[in-house]
Tab-separated table of N, CA and C in Angstrom:
chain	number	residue	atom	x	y	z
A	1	UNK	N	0.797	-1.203	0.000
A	1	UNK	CA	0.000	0.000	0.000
A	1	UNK	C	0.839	1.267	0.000
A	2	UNK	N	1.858	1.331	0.622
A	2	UNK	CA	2.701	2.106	0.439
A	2	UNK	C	4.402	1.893	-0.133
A	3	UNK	N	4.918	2.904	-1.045
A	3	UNK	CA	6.275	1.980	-1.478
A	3	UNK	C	6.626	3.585	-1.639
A	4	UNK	N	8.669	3.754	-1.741
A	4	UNK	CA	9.218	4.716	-1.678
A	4	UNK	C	9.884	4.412	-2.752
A	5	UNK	N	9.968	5.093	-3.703
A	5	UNK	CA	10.442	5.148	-5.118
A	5	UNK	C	11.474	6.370	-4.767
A	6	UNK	N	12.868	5.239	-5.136
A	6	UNK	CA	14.132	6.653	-5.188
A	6	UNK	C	15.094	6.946	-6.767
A	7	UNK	N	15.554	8.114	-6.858
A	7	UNK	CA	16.323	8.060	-7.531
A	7	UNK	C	17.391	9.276	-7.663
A	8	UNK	N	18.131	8.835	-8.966
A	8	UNK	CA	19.380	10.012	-8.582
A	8	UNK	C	20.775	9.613	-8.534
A	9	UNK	N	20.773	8.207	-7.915
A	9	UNK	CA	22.188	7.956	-7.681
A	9	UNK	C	22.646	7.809	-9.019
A	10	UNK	N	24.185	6.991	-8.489
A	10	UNK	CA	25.499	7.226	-9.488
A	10	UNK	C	26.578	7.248	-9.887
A	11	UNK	N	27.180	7.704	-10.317
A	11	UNK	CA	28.428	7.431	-10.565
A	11	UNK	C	29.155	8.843	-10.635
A	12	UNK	N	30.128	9.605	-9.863
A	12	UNK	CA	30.450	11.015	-9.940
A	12	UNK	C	31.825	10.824	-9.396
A	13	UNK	N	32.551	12.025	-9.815
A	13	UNK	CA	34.067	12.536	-9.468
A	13	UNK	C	34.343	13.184	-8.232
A	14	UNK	N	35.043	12.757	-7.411
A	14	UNK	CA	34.857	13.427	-6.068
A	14	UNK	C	35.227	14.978	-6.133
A	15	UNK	N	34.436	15.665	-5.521
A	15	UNK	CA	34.428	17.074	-5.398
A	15	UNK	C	32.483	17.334	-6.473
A	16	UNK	N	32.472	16.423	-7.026
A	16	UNK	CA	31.105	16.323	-7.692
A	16	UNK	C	29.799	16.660	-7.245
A	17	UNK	N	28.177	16.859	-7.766
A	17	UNK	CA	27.625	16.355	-7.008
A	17	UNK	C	26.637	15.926	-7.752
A	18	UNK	N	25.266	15.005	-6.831
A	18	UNK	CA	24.175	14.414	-6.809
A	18	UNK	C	22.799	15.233	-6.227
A	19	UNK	N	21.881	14.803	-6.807
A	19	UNK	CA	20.894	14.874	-6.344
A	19	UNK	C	19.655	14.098	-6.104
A	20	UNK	N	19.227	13.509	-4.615
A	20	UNK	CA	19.032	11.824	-5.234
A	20	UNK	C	17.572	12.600	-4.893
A	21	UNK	N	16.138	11.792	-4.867
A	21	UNK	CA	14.916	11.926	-4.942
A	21	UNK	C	13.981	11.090	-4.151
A	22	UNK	N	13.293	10.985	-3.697
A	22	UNK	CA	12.191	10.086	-2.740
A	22	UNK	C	10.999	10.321	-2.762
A	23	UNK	N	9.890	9.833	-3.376
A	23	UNK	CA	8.871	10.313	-3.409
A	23	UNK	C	8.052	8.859	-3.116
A	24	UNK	N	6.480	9.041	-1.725
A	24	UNK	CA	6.046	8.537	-0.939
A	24	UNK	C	5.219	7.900	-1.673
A	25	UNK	N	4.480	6.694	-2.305
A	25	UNK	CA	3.387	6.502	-3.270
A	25	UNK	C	1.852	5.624	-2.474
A	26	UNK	N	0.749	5.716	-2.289
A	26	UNK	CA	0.426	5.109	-1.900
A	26	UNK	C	-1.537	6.074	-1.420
A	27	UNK	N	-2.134	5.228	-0.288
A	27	UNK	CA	-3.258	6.128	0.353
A	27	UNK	C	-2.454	6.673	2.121
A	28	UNK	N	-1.505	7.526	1.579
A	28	UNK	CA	-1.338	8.300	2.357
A	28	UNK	C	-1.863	9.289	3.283
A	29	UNK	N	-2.234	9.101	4.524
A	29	UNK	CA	-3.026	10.492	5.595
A	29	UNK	C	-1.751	11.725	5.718
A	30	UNK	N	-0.764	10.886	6.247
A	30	UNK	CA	0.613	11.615	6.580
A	30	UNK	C	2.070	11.213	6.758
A	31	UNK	N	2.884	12.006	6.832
A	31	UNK	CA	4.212	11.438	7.182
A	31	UNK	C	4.283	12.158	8.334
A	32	UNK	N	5.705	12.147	9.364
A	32	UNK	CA	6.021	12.326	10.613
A	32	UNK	C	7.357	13.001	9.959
A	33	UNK	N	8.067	12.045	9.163
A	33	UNK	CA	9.360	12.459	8.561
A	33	UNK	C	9.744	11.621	7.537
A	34	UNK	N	11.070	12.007	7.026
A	34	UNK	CA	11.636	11.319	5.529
A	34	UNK	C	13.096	11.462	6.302
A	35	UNK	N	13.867	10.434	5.868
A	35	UNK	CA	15.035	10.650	5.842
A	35	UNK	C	15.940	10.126	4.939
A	36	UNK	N	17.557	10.105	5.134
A	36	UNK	CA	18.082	9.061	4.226
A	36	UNK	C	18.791	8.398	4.869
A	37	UNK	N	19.447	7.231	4.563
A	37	UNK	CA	20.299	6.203	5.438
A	37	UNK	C	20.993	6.280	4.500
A	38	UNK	N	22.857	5.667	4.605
A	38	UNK	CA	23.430	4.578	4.135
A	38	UNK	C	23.882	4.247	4.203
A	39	UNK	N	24.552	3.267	3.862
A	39	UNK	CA	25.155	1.656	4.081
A	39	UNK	C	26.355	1.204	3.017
A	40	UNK	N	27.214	1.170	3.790
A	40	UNK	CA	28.849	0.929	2.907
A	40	UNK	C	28.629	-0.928	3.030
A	41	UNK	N	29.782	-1.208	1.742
A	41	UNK	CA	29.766	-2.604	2.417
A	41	UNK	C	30.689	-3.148	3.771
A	42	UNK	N	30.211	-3.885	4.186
A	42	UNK	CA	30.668	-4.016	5.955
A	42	UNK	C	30.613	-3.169	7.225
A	43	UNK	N	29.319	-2.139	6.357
A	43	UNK	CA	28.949	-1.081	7.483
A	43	UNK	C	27.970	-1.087	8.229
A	44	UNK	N	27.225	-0.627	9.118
A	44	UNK	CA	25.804	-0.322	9.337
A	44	UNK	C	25.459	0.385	8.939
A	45	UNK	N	24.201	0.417	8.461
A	45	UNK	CA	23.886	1.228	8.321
A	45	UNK	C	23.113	2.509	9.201
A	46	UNK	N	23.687	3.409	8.310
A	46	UNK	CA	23.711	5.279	9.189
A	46	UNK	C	23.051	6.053	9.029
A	47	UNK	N	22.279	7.313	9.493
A	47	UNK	CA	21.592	7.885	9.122
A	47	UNK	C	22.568	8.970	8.079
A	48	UNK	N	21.723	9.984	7.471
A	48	UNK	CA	22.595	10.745	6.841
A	48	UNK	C	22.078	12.117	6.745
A	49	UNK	N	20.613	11.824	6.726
A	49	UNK	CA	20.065	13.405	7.063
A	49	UNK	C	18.522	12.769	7.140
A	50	UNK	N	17.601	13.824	7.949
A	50	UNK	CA	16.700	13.526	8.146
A	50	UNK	C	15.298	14.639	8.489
A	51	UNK	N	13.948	14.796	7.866
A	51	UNK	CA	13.699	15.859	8.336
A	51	UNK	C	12.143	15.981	8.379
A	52	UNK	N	11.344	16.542	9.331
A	52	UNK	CA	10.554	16.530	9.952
A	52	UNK	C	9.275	17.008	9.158
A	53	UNK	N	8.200	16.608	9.667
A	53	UNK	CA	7.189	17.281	8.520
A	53	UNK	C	6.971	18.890	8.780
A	54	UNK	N	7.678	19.546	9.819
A	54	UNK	CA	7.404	20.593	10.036
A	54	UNK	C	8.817	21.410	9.796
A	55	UNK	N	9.828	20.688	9.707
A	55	UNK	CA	10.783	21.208	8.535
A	55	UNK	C	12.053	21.086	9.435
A	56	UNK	N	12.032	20.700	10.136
A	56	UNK	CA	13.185	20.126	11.506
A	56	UNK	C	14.604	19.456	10.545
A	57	UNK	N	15.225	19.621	10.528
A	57	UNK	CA	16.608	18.888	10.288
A	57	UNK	C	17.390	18.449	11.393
A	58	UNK	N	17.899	17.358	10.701
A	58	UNK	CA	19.255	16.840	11.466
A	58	UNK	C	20.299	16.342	10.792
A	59	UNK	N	21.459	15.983	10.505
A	59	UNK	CA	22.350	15.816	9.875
A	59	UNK	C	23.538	14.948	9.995
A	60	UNK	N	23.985	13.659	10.010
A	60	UNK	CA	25.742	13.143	10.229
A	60	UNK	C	26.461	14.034	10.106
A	61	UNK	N	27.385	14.035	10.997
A	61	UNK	CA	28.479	15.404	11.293
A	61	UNK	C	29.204	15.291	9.825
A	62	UNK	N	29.656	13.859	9.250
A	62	UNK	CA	30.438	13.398	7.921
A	62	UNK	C	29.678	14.531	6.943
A	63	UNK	N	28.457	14.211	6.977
A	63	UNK	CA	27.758	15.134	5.577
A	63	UNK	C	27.574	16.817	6.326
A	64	UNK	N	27.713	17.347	6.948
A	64	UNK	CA	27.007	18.831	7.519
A	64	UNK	C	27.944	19.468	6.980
A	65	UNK	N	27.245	20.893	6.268
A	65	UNK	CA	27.614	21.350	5.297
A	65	UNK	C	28.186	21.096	3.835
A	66	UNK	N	27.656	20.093	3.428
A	66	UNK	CA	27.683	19.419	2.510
A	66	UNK	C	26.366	18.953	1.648
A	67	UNK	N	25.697	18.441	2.240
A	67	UNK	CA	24.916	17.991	2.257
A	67	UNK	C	22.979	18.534	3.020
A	68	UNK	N	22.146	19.035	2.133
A	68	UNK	CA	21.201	19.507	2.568
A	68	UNK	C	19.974	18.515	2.099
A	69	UNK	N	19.396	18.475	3.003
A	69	UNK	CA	17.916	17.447	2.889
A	69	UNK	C	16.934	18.559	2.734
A	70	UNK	N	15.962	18.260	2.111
A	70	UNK	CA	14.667	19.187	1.492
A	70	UNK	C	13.297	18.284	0.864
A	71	UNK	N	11.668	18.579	1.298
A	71	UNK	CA	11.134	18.201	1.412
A	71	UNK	C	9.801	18.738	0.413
A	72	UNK	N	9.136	18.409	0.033
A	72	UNK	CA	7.990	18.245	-0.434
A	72	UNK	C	6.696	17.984	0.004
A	73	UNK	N	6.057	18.289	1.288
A	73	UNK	CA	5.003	17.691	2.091
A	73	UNK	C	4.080	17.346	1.145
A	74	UNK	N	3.357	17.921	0.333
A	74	UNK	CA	2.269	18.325	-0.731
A	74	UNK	C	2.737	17.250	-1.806
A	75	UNK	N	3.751	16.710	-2.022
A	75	UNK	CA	3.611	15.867	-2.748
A	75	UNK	C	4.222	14.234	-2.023
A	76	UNK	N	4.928	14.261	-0.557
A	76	UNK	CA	5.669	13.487	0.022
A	76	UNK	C	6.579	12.892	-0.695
A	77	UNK	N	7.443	13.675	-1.091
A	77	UNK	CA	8.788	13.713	-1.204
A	77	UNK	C	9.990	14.433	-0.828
A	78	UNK	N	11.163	13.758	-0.798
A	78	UNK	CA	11.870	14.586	0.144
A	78	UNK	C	13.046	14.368	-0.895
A	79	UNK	N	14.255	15.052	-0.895
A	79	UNK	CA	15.013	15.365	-1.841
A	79	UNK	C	16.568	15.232	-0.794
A	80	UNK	N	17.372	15.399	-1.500
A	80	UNK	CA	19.170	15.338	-0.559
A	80	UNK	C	19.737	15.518	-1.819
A	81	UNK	N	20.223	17.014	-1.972
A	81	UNK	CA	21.125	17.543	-2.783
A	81	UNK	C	23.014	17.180	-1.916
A	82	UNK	N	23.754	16.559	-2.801
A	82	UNK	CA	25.072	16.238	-2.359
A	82	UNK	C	26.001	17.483	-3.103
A	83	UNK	N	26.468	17.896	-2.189
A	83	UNK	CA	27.844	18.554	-3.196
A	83	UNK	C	29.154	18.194	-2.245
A	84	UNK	N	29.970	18.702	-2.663
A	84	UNK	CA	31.137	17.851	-2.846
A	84	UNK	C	31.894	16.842	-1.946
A	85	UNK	N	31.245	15.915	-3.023
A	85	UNK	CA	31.000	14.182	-2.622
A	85	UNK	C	32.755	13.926	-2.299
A	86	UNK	N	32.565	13.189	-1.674
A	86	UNK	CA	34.251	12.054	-1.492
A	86	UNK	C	34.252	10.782	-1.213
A	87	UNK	N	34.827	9.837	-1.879
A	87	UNK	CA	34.766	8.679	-1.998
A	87	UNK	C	34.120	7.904	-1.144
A	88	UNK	N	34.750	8.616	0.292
A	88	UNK	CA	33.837	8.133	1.731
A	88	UNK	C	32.057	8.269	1.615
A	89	UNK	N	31.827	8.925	0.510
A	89	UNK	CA	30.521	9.169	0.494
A	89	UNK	C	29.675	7.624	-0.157
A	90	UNK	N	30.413	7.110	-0.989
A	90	UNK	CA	30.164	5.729	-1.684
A	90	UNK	C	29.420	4.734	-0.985
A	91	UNK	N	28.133	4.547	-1.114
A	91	UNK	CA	27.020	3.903	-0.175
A	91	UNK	C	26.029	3.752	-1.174
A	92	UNK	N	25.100	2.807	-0.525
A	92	UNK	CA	23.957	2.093	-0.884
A	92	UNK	C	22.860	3.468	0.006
A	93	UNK	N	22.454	4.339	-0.639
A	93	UNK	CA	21.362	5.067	0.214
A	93	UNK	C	20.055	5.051	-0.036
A	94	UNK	N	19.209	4.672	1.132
A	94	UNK	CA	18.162	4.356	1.264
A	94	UNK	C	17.117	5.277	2.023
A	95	UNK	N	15.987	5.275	1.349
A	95	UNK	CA	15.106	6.618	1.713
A	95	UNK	C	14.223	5.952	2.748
A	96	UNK	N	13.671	6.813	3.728
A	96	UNK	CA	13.123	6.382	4.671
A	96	UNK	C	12.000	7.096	4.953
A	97	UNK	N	10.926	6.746	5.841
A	97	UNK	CA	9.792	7.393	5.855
A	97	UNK	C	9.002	6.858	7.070
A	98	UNK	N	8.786	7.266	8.054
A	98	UNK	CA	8.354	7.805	9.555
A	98	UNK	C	6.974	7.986	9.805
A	99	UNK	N	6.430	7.000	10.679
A	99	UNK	CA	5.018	7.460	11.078
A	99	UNK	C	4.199	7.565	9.868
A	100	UNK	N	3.851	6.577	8.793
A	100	UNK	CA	3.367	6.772	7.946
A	100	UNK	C	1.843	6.397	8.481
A	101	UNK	N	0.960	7.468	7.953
A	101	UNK	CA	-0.439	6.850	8.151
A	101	UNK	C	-1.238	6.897	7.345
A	102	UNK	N	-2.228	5.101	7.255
A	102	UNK	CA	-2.986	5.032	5.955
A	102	UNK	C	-3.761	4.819	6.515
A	103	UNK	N	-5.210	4.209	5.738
A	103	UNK	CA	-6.346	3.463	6.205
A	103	UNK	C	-6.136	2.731	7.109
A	104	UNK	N	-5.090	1.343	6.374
A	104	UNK	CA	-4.831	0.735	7.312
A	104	UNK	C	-3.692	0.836	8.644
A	105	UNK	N	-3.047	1.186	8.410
A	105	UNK	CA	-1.554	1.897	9.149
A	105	UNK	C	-2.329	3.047	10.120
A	106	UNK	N	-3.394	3.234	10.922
A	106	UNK	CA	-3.771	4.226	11.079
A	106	UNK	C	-2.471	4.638	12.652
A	107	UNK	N	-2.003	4.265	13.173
A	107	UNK	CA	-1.380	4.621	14.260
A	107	UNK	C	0.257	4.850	13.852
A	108	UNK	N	0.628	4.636	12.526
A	108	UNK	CA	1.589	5.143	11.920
A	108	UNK	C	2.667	3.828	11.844
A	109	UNK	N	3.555	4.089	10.682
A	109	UNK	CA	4.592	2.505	10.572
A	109	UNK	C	5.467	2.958	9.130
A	110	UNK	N	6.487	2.748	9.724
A	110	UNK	CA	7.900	3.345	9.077
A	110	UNK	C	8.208	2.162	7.951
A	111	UNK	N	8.468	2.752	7.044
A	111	UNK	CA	8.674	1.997	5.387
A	111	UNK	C	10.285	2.371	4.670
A	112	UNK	N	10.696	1.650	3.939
A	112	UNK	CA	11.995	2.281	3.059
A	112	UNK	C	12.058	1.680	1.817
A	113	UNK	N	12.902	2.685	1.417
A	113	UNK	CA	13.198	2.338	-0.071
A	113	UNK	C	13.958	1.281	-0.443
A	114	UNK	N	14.417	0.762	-1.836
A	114	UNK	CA	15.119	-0.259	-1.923
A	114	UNK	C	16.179	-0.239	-2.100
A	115	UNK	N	16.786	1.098	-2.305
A	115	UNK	CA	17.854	1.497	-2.102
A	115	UNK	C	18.554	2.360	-3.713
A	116	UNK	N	19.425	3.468	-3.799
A	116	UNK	CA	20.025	3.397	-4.960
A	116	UNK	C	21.936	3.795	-4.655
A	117	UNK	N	22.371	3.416	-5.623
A	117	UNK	CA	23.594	2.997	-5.300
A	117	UNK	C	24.341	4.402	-5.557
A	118	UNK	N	25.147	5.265	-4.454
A	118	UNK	CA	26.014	6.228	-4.573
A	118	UNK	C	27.666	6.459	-5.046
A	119	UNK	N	28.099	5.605	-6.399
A	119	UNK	CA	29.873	5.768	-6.089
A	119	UNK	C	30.290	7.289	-6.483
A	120	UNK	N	31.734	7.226	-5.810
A	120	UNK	CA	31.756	8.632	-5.786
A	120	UNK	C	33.597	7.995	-5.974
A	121	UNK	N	34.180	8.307	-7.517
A	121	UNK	CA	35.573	8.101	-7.408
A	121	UNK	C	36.724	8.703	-7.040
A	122	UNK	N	37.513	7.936	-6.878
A	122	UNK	CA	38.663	9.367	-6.949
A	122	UNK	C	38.950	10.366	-7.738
C-alpha cells in the first residue's frame, strides 16, 4: 500500500555532485518524517540526514555542510542535494519514511526504499 520510489544515484568525481529523490506513493493520511540512510559494504547502516514534517533537520556530522535534505510535504517527497562528494561518500542510500499513516496503518509505521547505489571516485 505504500512503497518509496528513489532516484538520482550514481556514478560522480569526487568534489562532484548528486541529487538523489524520494517520493512517498500510496493512500497516504501523513508522514512524521523522511530521511536518508546509508550503508557501505561491511557497514551499518547510518543515518545521513533527516527531516521533519514541520521542517526540523538533522544531519551526520560526515555530511554537515555538505549535504542539505529538502522536502515536499504536498507531494511526500523529500530530496538530498550532495555537493562535494568524497569517496567516503560511496554507499547504498536508502530513503526512509516515519510514522506513515494510511487506512490501514492508522497509528503510523515506518517503510523504506530499496535502495540506490552512490559511487563517488577518486
Amino acid at each position: 500500500q505504500v512503497q518509496l520510489v528513489e532516484s538520482g544515484g550514481g556514478l560522480v568525481q569526487a568534489g562532484g555532485s548528486l541529487r538523489l529523490s524520494c517520493a512517498a506513493s500510496g493512500m497516504i493520511f501523513s508522514i512524521n518524517a523522511m530521511g536518508w540512510y546509508r550503508q557501505a559494504p561491511g557497514e551499518q547502516r547510518e543515518l545521513v540526514a533527516r527531516i521533519t514534517s514541520g521542517g526540523s533537520t538533522n544531519y551526520a556530522v560526515s555530511v554537515k555542510g555538505r549535504f542539505t535534505i529538502s522536502r515536499d510535504n504536498a507531494k511526500n517527497t523529500v530530496y538530498l542535494q550532495m555537493n562535494s562528494l568524497k569517496p567516503t561518500d560511496t554507499a547504498v542510500y536508502y530513503c526512509n519514511a516515519e510514522g506513515v499513516r494510511t487506512i490501514v496503518d492508522v497509528g503510523g509505521m515506518d517503510y523504506w526504499g530499496k535502495g540506490t547505489l552512490v559511487t563517488v571516485s577518486p
